[in-house]
Every structure is written in structure tokens, then in C-alpha cells.
mmCIF file of C-alpha atoms and ligand atoms in Angstrom:
data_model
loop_
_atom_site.group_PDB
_atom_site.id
_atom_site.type_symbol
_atom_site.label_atom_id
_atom_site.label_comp_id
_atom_site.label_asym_id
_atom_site.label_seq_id
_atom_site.Cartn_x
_atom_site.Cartn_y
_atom_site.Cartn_z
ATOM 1 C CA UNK N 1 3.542 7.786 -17.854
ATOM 2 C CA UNK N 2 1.657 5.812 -15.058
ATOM 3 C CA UNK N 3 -1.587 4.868 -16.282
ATOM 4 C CA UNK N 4 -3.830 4.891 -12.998
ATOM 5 C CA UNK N 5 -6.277 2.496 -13.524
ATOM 6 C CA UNK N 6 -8.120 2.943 -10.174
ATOM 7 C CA UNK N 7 -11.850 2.282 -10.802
ATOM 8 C CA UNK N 8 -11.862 0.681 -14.155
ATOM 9 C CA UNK N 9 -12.353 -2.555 -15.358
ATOM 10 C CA UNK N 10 -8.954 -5.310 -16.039
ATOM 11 C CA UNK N 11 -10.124 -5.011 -19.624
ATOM 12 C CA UNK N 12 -9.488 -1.105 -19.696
ATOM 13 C CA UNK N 13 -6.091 -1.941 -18.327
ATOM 14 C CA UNK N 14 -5.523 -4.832 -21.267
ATOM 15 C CA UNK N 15 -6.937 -2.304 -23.829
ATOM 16 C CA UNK N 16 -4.684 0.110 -22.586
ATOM 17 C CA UNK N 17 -1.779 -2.464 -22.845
ATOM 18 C CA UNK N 18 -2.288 -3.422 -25.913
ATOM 19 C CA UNK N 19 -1.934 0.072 -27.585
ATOM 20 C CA UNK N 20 1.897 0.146 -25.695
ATOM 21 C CA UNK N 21 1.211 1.474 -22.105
ATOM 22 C CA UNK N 22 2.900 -1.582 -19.292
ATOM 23 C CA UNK N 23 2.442 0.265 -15.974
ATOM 24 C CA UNK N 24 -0.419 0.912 -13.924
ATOM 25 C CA UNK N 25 -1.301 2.630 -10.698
ATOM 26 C CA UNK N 26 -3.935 1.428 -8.090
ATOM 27 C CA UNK N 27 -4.866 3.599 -4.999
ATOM 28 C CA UNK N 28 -7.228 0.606 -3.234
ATOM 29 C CA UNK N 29 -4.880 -2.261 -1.973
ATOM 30 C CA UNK N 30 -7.545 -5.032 -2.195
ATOM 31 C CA UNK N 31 -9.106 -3.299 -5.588
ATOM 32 C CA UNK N 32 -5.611 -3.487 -7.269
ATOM 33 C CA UNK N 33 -4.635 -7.323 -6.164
ATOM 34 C CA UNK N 34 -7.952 -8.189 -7.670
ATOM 35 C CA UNK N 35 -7.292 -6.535 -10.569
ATOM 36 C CA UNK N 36 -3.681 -7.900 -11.103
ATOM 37 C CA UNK N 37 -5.344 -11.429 -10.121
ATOM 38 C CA UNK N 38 -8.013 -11.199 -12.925
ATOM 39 C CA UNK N 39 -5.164 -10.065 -15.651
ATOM 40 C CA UNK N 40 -2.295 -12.571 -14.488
ATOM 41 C CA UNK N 41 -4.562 -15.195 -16.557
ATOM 42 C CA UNK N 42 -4.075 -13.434 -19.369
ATOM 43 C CA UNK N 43 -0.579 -11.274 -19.346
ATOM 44 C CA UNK N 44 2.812 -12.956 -18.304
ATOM 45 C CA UNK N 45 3.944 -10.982 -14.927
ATOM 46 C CA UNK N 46 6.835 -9.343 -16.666
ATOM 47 C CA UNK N 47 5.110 -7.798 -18.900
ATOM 48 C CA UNK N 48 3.052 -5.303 -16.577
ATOM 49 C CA UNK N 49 4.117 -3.502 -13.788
ATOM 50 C CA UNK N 50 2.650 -2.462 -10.888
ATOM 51 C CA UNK N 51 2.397 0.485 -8.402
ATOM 52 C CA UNK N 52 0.757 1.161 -5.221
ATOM 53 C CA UNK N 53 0.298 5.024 -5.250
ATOM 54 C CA UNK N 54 -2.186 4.918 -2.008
ATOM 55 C CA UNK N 55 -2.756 5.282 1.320
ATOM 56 C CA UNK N 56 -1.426 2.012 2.960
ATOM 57 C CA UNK N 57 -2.081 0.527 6.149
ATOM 58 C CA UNK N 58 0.130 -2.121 8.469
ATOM 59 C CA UNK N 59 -1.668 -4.658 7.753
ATOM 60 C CA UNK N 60 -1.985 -4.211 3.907
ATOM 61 C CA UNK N 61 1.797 -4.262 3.656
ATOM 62 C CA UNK N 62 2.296 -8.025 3.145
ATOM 63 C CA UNK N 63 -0.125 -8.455 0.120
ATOM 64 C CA UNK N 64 0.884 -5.206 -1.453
ATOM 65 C CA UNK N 65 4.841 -6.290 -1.160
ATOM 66 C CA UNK N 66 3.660 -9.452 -2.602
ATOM 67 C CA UNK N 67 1.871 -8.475 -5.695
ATOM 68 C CA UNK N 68 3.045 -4.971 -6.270
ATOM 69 C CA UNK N 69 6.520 -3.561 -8.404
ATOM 70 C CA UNK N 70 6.306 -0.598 -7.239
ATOM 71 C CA UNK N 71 4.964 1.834 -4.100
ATOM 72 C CA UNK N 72 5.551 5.592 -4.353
ATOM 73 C CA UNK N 73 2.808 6.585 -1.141
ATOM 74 C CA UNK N 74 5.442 5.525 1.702
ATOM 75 C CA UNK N 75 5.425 8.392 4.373
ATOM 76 C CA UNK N 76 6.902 6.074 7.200
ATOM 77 C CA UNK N 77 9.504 4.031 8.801
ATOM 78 C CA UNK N 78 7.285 1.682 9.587
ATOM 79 C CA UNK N 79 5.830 0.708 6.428
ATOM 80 C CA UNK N 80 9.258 0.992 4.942
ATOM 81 C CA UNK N 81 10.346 -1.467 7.295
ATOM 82 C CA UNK N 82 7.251 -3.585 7.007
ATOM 83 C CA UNK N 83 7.526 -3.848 3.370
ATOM 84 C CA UNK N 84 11.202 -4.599 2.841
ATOM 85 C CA UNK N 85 10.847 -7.399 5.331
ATOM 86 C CA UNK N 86 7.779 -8.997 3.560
ATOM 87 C CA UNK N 87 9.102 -8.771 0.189
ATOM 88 C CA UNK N 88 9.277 -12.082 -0.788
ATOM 89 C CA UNK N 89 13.147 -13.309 -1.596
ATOM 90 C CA UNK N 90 12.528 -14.416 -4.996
ATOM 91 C CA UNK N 91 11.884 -11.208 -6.482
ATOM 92 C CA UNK N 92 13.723 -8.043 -6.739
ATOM 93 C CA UNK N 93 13.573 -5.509 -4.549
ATOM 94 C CA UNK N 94 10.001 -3.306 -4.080
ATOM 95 C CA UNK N 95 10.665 -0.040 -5.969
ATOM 96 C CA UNK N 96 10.072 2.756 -3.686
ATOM 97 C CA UNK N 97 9.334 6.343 -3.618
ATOM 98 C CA UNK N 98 8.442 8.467 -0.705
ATOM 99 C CA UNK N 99 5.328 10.830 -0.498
ATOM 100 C CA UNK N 100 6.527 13.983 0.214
ATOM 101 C CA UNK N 101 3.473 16.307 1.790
ATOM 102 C CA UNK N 102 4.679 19.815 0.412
ATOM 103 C CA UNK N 103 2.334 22.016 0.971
ATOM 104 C CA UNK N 104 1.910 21.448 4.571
ATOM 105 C CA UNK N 105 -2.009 20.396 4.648
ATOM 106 C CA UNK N 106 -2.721 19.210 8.005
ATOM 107 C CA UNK N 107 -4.672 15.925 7.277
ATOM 108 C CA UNK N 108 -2.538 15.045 4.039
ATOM 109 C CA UNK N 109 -0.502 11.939 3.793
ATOM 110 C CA UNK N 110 3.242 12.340 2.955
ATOM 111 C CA UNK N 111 6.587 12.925 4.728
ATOM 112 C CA UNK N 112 6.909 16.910 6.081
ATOM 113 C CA UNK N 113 10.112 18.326 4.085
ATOM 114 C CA UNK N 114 12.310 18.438 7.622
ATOM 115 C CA UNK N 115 11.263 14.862 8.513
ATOM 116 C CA UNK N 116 12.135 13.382 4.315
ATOM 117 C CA UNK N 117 16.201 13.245 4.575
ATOM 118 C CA UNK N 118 16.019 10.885 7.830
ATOM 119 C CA UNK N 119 13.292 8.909 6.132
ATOM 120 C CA UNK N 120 15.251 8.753 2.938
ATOM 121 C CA UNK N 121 18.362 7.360 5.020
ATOM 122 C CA UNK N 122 16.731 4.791 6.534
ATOM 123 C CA UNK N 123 14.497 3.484 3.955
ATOM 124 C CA UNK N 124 17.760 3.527 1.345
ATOM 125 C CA UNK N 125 19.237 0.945 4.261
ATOM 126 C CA UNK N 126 16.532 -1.574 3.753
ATOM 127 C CA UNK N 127 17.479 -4.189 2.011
ATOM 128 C CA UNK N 128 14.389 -5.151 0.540
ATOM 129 C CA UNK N 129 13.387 -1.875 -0.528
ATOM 130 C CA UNK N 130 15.256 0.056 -3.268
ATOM 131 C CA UNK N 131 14.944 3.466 -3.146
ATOM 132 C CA UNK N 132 14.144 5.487 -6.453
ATOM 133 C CA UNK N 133 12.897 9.434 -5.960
ATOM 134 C CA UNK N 134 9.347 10.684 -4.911
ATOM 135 C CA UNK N 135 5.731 11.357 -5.386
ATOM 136 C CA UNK N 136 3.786 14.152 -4.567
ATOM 137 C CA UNK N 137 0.409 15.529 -4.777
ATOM 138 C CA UNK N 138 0.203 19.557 -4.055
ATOM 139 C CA UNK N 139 -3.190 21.173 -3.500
ATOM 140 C CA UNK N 140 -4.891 21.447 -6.932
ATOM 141 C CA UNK N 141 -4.536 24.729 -8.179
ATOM 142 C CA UNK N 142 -6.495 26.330 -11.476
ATOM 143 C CA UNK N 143 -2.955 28.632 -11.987
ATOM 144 C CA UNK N 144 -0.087 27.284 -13.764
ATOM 145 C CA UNK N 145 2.634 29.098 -11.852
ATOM 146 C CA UNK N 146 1.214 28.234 -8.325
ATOM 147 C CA UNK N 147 0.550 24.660 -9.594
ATOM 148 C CA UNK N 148 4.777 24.792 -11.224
ATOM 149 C CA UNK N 149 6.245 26.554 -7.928
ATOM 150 C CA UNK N 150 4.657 24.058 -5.406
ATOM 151 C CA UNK N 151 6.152 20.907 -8.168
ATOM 152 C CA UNK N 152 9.622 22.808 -8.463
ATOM 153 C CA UNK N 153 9.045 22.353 -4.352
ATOM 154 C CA UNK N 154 8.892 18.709 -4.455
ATOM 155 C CA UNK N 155 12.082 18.967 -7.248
ATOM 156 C CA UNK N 156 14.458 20.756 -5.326
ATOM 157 C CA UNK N 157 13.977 18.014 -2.111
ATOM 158 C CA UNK N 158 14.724 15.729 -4.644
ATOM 159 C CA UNK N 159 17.712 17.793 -5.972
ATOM 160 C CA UNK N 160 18.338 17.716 -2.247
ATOM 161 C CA UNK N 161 18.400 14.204 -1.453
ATOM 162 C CA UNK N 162 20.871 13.538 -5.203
ATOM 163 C CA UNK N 163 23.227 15.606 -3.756
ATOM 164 C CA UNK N 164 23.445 13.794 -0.428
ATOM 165 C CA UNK N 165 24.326 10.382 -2.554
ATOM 166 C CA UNK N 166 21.108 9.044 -2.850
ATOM 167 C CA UNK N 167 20.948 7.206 -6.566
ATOM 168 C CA UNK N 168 17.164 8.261 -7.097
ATOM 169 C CA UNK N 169 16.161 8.460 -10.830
ATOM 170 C CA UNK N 170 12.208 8.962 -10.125
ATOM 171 C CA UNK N 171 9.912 12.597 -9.900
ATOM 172 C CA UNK N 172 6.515 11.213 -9.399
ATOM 173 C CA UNK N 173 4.355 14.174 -9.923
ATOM 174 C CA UNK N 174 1.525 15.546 -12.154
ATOM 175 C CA UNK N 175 -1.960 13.931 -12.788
ATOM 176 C CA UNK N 176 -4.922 14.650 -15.581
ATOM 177 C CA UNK N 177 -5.112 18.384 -14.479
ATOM 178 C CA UNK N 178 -1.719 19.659 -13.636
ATOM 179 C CA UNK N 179 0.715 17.157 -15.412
ATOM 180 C CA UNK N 180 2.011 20.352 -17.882
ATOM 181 C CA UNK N 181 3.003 22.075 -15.327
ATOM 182 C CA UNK N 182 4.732 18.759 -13.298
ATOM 183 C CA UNK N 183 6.835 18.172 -16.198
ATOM 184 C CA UNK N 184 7.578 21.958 -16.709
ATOM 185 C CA UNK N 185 9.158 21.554 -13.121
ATOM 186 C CA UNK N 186 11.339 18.606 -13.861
ATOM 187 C CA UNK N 187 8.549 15.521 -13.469
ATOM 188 C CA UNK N 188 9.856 12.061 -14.863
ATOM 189 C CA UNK N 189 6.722 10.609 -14.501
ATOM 190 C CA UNK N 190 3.233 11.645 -14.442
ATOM 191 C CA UNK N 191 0.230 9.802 -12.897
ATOM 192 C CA UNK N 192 -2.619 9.702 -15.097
ATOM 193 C CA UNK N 193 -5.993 8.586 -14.604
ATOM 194 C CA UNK N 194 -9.359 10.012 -16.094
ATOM 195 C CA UNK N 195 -6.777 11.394 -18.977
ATOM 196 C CA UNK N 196 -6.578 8.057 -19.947
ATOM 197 C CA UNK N 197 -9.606 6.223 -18.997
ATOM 198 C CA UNK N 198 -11.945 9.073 -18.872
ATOM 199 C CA UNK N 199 -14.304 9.597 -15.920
ATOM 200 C CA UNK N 200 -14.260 7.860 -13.300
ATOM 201 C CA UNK N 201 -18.017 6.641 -11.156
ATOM 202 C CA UNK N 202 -18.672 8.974 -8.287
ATOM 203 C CA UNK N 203 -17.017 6.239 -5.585
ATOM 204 C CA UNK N 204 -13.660 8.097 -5.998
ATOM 205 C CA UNK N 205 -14.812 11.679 -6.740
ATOM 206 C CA UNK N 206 -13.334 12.566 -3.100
ATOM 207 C CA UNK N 207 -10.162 11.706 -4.296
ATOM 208 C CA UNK N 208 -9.583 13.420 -7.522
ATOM 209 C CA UNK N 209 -12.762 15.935 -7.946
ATOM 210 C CA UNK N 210 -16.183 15.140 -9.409
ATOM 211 C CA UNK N 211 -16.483 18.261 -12.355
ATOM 212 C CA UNK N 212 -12.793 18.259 -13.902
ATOM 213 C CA UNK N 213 -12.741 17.708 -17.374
ATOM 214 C CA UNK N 214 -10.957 14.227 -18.406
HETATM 215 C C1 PLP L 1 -6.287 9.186 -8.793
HETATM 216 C C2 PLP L 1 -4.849 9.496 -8.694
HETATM 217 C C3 PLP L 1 -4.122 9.935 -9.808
HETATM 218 C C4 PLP L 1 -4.750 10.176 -11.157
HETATM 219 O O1 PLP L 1 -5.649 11.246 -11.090
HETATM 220 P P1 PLP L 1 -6.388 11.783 -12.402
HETATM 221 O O2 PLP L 1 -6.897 13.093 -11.975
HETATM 222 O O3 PLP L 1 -7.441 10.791 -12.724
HETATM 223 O O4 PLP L 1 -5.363 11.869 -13.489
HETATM 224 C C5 PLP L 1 -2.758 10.142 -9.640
HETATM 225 N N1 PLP L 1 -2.151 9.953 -8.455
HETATM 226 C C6 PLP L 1 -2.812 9.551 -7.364
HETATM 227 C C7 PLP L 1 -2.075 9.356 -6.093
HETATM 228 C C8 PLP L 1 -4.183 9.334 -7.453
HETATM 229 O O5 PLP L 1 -4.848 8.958 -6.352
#
């Protein structure tokens, strides 16, 4: 589980660490690197890990492949590129998974399905970057089986993309609403905020809905 911590305080992040949980999800580039600032006083780097499960722009790359383990919302060769290049040499490669856009919605970030085996190629090649599945976010749903057939979507481009040699271990897919029916289809991990931390202030209701039930 990916604890998204988007919103909350560092200390719900160290309370949450110190009942067992070690990685955390931040959608706001500069909200997360303050975050991981205000806890690196207190936690040893290694013992927390990081992921960047937002929109990112150009010129948040640098920071982001700086500070950040992980980043599961890349959609583009450029960012790809970006990122491996900036990653700094002492540390291991960024962990990467590509945001596959499933469902088609017009103004949604992620990779169209026809477009994701050329992106997966080329990121793969990047030798800062080490590819390891995807992440996607279908239209919410109320129904179970629509919510399950648009995840088993996302699975089977993953299935896809195994079969053409890529070594991915990593089904990013499910949050507080619809994370039974993510792991029905296959998920390996689930991204969960309000679940966890309960609601979140009204700044990010655009995001993840203002009346669902955490
Ligand atoms: C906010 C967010 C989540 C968590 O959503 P909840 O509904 O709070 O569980 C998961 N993934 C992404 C990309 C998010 O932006």
C-alpha cells in the first residue's frame, strides 16, 4: 500500500510510520519536497520512500528526481528523458511507472493505450530511469464490475508490455473508493489517501471528490 499523504501534516506521515507503513505518495511537487524536508530531520532517508504520483511539469523534473524514489504519473518522453538525466549519480535509479489514460477522457493525463508500448521502449532505455509497471486512474465509478473491467484494462497492457520483455513487477491502481475492485483485477499496489488519513480540507476536493466517505 501507498499511503498518499497529500494534504496532511509531516506528523501524520511519522504517525503513520511509526505503526509500520514506509511509503508515501505526494501529488504537489513543491508540497511533497517540503514535506520530505521537514521529516529528513527526523527519519534516516532509507527508511521512507517516496513517490511522485502527480501531474509534473518540465521544470519540476530536477527537484522531483532529486528528492523523490519513485514517480508513477510519467505520460511522456520528455519527462522520461528529463528525469533520467537529472537523477543525480549517487543514487539509484528513479523508479518509474507510466500513467496509462484508459478510459480515453479527453483532458486526462496518461499515455493513450496505442501510444504506451513506444513509450515503454524508450523510457526502459534510459539509463537513469528504471522501469517498473504502471498507474492508472479510471473514471470513478459507484459499480464494482465497471470499476473491475476498466482496472483489468490497465492489467492486460501490463500483461502486454511482460510479454514483450519488459521486467515490470508494479500495478499501480486502486484508491480509498475503488481499491477492492483494483486488487480483484490484479493491483500490486493501491494508492490510498483519505482511507488512511481521513478527509482531506476542501483545497484538493477537485482531485479526489468532496462527499466520499473516508
Ligand atoms: C489523491 C490520490 C490518491 C488517493 O486518493 P484517496 O481517494 O484519498 O484514496 C491516489 N492516487 C492519486 C494519483 C491521487 O491523486
Amino acid at each position: 500500500m501507498l499511503a498518499v499523504s497529500k494534504t496532511f501534516e509531516p506528523a501524520a506521515v511519522r504517525q503513520a510510520h511509526a505503526a509500520g507503513q514506509t511509503a508515501f505518495g505526494e501529488n504537489y511537487v513543491q508540497e511533497g519536497i517540503e514535506k520530505i524536508a521537514a521529516l529528513a530531520d527526523m527519519l534516516p532517508r532509507e527508511a521512507i520512500e517516496w513517490h511522485c504520483i502527480g501531474p509534473l511539469q518540465s521544470n519540476k523534473t530536477r527537484v522531483v528526481a532529486t528528492h523523490f524514489d519513485w514517480v508513477q504519473s510519467v505520460d511522456r518522453l520528455k519527462i522520461a528523458q528529463r528525469l533520467s538525466e537529472q537523477r543525480p549519480g549517487g543514487l539509484a535509479p528513479l523508479n518509474i511507472c507510466l500513467q496509462l489514460n484508459v478510459d480515453g477522457g479527453a483532458n486526462k493525463s496518461g499515455v493513450a493505450p496505442a501510444e504506451l508500448p513506444a513509450l515503454a521502449d524508450a523510457v526502459a532505455a534510459l539509463p537513469g530511469l528504471r522501469l517498473r509497471g504502471l498507474m492508472s486512474i479510471p473514471e470513478p465509478s459507484p459499480d464494482f464490475g465497471a470499476q473491475k473491467a476498466l482496472f483489468l484494462r490497465v492489467r492486460d497492457a501490463y500483461e502486454d508490455l511482460r510479454a514483450r520483455g519488459h521486467a515490470l513487477d508494479t500495478l499501480s491502481m486502486g484508491m480509498s473508493d475503488d481499491l477492492e475492485a483494483a486488487v480483484a483485477a490484479g493491483a500490486t499496489m493501491v494508492r490510498v489517501g483519505r482511507a488512511v488519513f481521513g478527509h482531506r480540507a476542501l483545497k484538493d476536493a477537485g482531485a479526489a471528490g468532496p462527499t466520499a466517505a473516508a
